[in-house]
Amino acid sequence: MNGATTDAEESADATTTDAEESADAASAGPEEGHTGVTPGRRRPRALGVLLALALLATGGALYAEGRQLRDTPATANLALTDAEATARVTGDISDALGKIFSYAPGSTAVTKAAAQEVLAGKALQQYAALFGQVERQSADQKLTLTTQVVRAGVIRLTGSSAHLLVFLDQVYERRGRTATTASAQLAVTAELRGEHWRIVEIGST
């Protein structure tokens, strides 16, 4: 009797356990019970979607940042991107300053003519107003001035205008006296007129 009772109880327990497992599977819902897909298998797919969204967001942010950098005023400055144009304006302005600030008692007319070619606007007006005094001083004191550009840096350059900082060495010579050397710094604004750069404003720094 006891053996039969024990077998019957074990059979009942097994039946009860199977029924509970079936009930648990049914209560799991369509995502787990009917599809057979467990939570552990769904995570990699969900993570893949999140990674894709993150990459898209990062790519969009980088594109916006790159466009902002391209649109900044710094990229419009050819002095940072165009070595050939920068060298051209530096050469033209250096040559021009050497001509208009170099003269001798018998050659001021050459200097005046050079100023007409390399200066324009405000710079030409100021230079013309002062050059009469320079001519008299050069003739009376037998003064010779030689100017050489030792360094010129382009601060900003566009297709038609340029701003430069220029360093000069100037040698003053009076007849019968020892030559004197002096240094100067100029802020120069230039504009492209035709094929050459012309100085439109000169200021001290």
One Martini backbone bead per residue (centre of mass of N, CA, C, O) as a GRO file, in nm:
protein
  205
    1MET     BB    1   0.059   0.061  -0.023
    2ASN     BB    2   0.287   0.262   0.014
    3GLY     BB    3   0.401   0.224  -0.273
    4ALA     BB    4   0.148   0.318  -0.428
    5THR     BB    5   0.122   0.594  -0.298
    6THR     BB    6   0.394   0.708  -0.389
    7ASP     BB    7   0.349   0.684  -0.697
    8ALA     BB    8   0.099   0.865  -0.706
    9GLU     BB    9   0.231   1.123  -0.593
   10GLU     BB   10   0.455   1.157  -0.811
   11SER     BB   11   0.256   1.176  -1.048
   12ALA     BB   12   0.111   1.430  -0.943
   13ASP     BB   13   0.355   1.616  -0.926
   14ALA     BB   14   0.434   1.603  -1.226
   15THR     BB   15   0.168   1.715  -1.332
   16THR     BB   16   0.182   1.985  -1.181
   17THR     BB   17   0.451   2.087  -1.304
   18ASP     BB   18   0.361   2.085  -1.602
   19ALA     BB   19   0.129   2.283  -1.563
   20GLU     BB   20   0.302   2.526  -1.458
   21GLU     BB   21   0.487   2.552  -1.708
   22SER     BB   22   0.258   2.605  -1.908
   23ALA     BB   23   0.153   2.858  -1.765
   24ASP     BB   24   0.415   3.023  -1.784
   25ALA     BB   25   0.434   3.021  -2.094
   26ALA     BB   26   0.162   3.164  -2.144
   27SER     BB   27   0.231   3.428  -1.961
   28ALA     BB   28   0.478   3.537  -2.140
   29GLY     BB   29   0.377   3.568  -2.415
   30PRO     BB   30   0.461   3.629  -2.747
   31GLU     BB   31   0.773   3.689  -2.713
   32GLU     BB   32   0.829   3.402  -2.553
   33GLY     BB   33   0.622   3.169  -2.590
   34HIS     BB   34   0.562   3.176  -2.915
   35THR     BB   35   0.852   3.255  -3.045
   36GLY     BB   36   1.113   3.161  -2.864
   37VAL     BB   37   1.231   3.438  -2.763
   38THR     BB   38   1.472   3.548  -2.569
   39PRO     BB   39   1.615   3.808  -2.401
   40GLY     BB   40   1.913   3.727  -2.470
   41ARG     BB   41   1.856   3.748  -2.794
   42ARG     BB   42   1.749   4.062  -2.807
   43ARG     BB   43   1.989   4.247  -2.722
   44PRO     BB   44   2.179   4.266  -2.973
   45ARG     BB   45   1.970   4.410  -3.152
   46ALA     BB   46   1.924   4.655  -2.970
   47LEU     BB   47   2.221   4.748  -2.968
   48GLY     BB   48   2.245   4.787  -3.274
   49VAL     BB   49   2.039   5.020  -3.292
   50LEU     BB   50   2.182   5.212  -3.095
   51LEU     BB   51   2.447   5.232  -3.254
   52ALA     BB   52   2.329   5.346  -3.512
   53LEU     BB   53   2.213   5.604  -3.383
   54ALA     BB   54   2.482   5.708  -3.269
   55LEU     BB   55   2.629   5.731  -3.543
   56LEU     BB   56   2.433   5.928  -3.674
   57ALA     BB   57   2.463   6.152  -3.463
   58THR     BB   58   2.770   6.186  -3.492
   59GLY     BB   59   2.776   6.248  -3.794
   60GLY     BB   60   2.598   6.502  -3.775
   61ALA     BB   61   2.784   6.661  -3.585
   62LEU     BB   62   3.038   6.658  -3.767
   63TYR     BB   63   2.911   6.800  -4.009
   64ALA     BB   64   2.830   7.061  -3.863
   65GLU     BB   65   3.117   7.133  -3.765
   66GLY     BB   66   3.254   7.139  -4.046
   67ARG     BB   67   3.074   7.360  -4.165
   68GLN     BB   68   3.141   7.578  -3.957
   69LEU     BB   69   3.445   7.589  -4.025
   70ARG     BB   70   3.407   7.664  -4.329
   71ASP     BB   71   3.232   7.939  -4.245
   72THR     BB   72   3.455   8.082  -4.130
   73PRO     BB   73   3.661   8.357  -4.156
   74ALA     BB   74   3.935   8.207  -4.163
   75THR     BB   75   3.886   8.061  -4.448
   76ALA     BB   76   3.884   8.353  -4.605
   77ASN     BB   77   4.193   8.359  -4.549
   78LEU     BB   78   4.450   8.341  -4.779
   79ALA     BB   79   4.700   8.349  -4.584
   80LEU     BB   80   4.625   8.034  -4.494
   81THR     BB   81   4.591   7.895  -4.813
   82ASP     BB   82   4.765   8.104  -5.016
   83ALA     BB   83   5.087   8.124  -5.103
   84GLU     BB   84   5.097   8.273  -5.374
   85ALA     BB   85   4.928   8.527  -5.299
   86THR     BB   86   5.103   8.609  -5.058
   87ALA     BB   87   5.370   8.649  -5.215
   88ARG     BB   88   5.268   8.865  -5.407
   89VAL     BB   89   5.187   9.089  -5.204
   90THR     BB   90   5.459   9.104  -5.060
   91GLY     BB   91   5.627   9.188  -5.307
   92ASP     BB   92   5.475   9.444  -5.393
   93ILE     BB   93   5.497   9.602  -5.122
   94SER     BB   94   5.801   9.595  -5.079
   95ASP     BB   95   5.874   9.740  -5.341
   96ALA     BB   96   5.709   9.999  -5.292
   97LEU     BB   97   5.846  10.096  -5.025
   98GLY     BB   98   6.133  10.115  -5.137
   99LYS     BB   99   6.064  10.348  -5.340
  100ILE     BB  100   5.908  10.575  -5.158
  101PHE     BB  101   6.162  10.549  -4.924
  102SER     BB  102   6.364  10.642  -5.163
  103TYR     BB  103   6.629  10.894  -5.180
  104ALA     BB  104   6.780  11.174  -5.353
  105PRO     BB  105   6.872  11.486  -5.443
  106GLY     BB  106   6.857  11.387  -5.772
  107SER     BB  107   6.577  11.164  -5.733
  108THR     BB  108   6.278  11.261  -5.654
  109ALA     BB  109   6.122  11.221  -5.920
  110VAL     BB  110   6.128  10.912  -5.914
  111THR     BB  111   5.972  10.879  -5.651
  112LYS     BB  112   5.713  11.026  -5.737
  113ALA     BB  113   5.644  10.835  -5.973
  114ALA     BB  114   5.622  10.576  -5.805
  115ALA     BB  115   5.382  10.668  -5.626
  116GLN     BB  116   5.173  10.676  -5.864
  117GLU     BB  117   5.189  10.353  -5.904
  118VAL     BB  118   5.160  10.235  -5.579
  119LEU     BB  119   4.946  10.447  -5.510
  120ALA     BB  120   4.628  10.514  -5.330
  121GLY     BB  121   4.424  10.729  -5.218
  122LYS     BB  122   4.512  10.817  -4.909
  123ALA     BB  123   4.815  10.760  -4.949
  124LEU     BB  124   4.860  10.956  -5.187
  125GLN     BB  125   4.769  11.217  -5.048
  126GLN     BB  126   4.973  11.217  -4.815
  127TYR     BB  127   5.231  11.198  -4.981
  128ALA     BB  128   5.192  11.455  -5.152
  129ALA     BB  129   5.183  11.655  -4.904
  130LEU     BB  130   5.493  11.569  -4.803
  131PHE     BB  131   5.701  11.570  -5.047
  132GLY     BB  132   5.788  11.862  -5.060
  133GLN     BB  133   5.951  11.854  -4.797
  134VAL     BB  134   6.144  11.629  -4.884
  135GLU     BB  135   6.277  11.778  -5.120
  136ARG     BB  136   6.395  12.012  -4.958
  137GLN     BB  137   6.557  11.849  -4.752
  138SER     BB  138   6.733  11.697  -4.953
  139ALA     BB  139   6.862  11.953  -5.081
  140ASP     BB  140   6.969  12.106  -4.824
  141GLN     BB  141   7.102  11.830  -4.670
  142LYS     BB  142   7.189  11.602  -4.847
  143LEU     BB  143   6.968  11.367  -4.850
  144THR     BB  144   6.971  11.010  -4.794
  145LEU     BB  145   6.733  10.743  -4.858
  146THR     BB  146   6.724  10.396  -4.745
  147THR     BB  147   6.492  10.127  -4.811
  148GLN     BB  148   6.422   9.810  -4.636
  149VAL     BB  149   6.263   9.511  -4.638
  150VAL     BB  150   6.275   9.251  -4.386
  151ARG     BB  151   5.954   9.225  -4.322
  152ALA     BB  152   5.640   9.053  -4.422
  153GLY     BB  153   5.300   9.034  -4.304
  154VAL     BB  154   5.002   8.865  -4.357
  155ILE     BB  155   4.698   8.899  -4.201
  156ARG     BB  156   4.500   8.970  -4.454
  157LEU     BB  157   4.333   8.789  -4.735
  158THR     BB  158   4.191   8.858  -5.042
  159GLY     BB  159   4.108   8.908  -5.370
  160SER     BB  160   4.126   9.260  -5.309
  161SER     BB  161   4.262   9.248  -5.013
  162ALA     BB  162   4.514   9.384  -4.770
  163HIS     BB  163   4.696   9.307  -4.460
  164LEU     BB  164   4.996   9.452  -4.318
  165LEU     BB  165   5.316   9.382  -4.163
  166VAL     BB  166   5.602   9.605  -4.158
  167PHE     BB  167   5.961   9.583  -4.177
  168LEU     BB  168   6.218   9.834  -4.145
  169ASP     BB  169   6.516   9.960  -4.302
  170GLN     BB  170   6.696  10.274  -4.243
  171VAL     BB  171   6.915  10.499  -4.430
  172TYR     BB  172   7.092  10.789  -4.328
  173GLU     BB  173   7.242  11.050  -4.540
  174ARG     BB  174   7.489  11.296  -4.488
  175ARG     BB  175   7.694  11.513  -4.589
  176GLY     BB  176   7.970  11.450  -4.379
  177ARG     BB  177   7.822  11.205  -4.242
  178THR     BB  178   7.713  10.960  -4.058
  179ALA     BB  179   7.534  10.699  -4.085
  180THR     BB  180   7.186  10.619  -4.019
  181THR     BB  181   7.002  10.372  -3.838
  182ALA     BB  182   6.660  10.254  -3.879
  183SER     BB  183   6.348  10.147  -3.751
  184ALA     BB  184   6.028  10.017  -3.883
  185GLN     BB  185   5.663  10.020  -3.855
  186LEU     BB  186   5.391   9.899  -4.065
  187ALA     BB  187   5.056   9.957  -4.163
  188VAL     BB  188   4.901   9.790  -4.443
  189THR     BB  189   4.684   9.879  -4.714
  190ALA     BB  190   4.553   9.685  -4.989
  191GLU     BB  191   4.485   9.681  -5.349
  192LEU     BB  192   4.360   9.537  -5.634
  193ARG     BB  193   4.498   9.675  -5.942
  194GLY     BB  194   4.465   9.469  -6.160
  195GLU     BB  195   4.794   9.319  -6.142
  196HIS     BB  196   4.833   9.510  -5.885
  197TRP     BB  197   4.938   9.621  -5.584
  198ARG     BB  198   4.798   9.889  -5.385
  199ILE     BB  199   4.843  10.147  -5.172
  200VAL     BB  200   4.588  10.301  -4.940
  201GLU     BB  201   4.736  10.255  -4.649
  202ILE     BB  202   4.929  10.419  -4.381
  203GLY     BB  203   5.069  10.301  -4.066
  204SER     BB  204   5.162  10.307  -3.748
  205THR     BB  205   5.288  10.083  -3.457
   0.00000   0.00000   0.00000
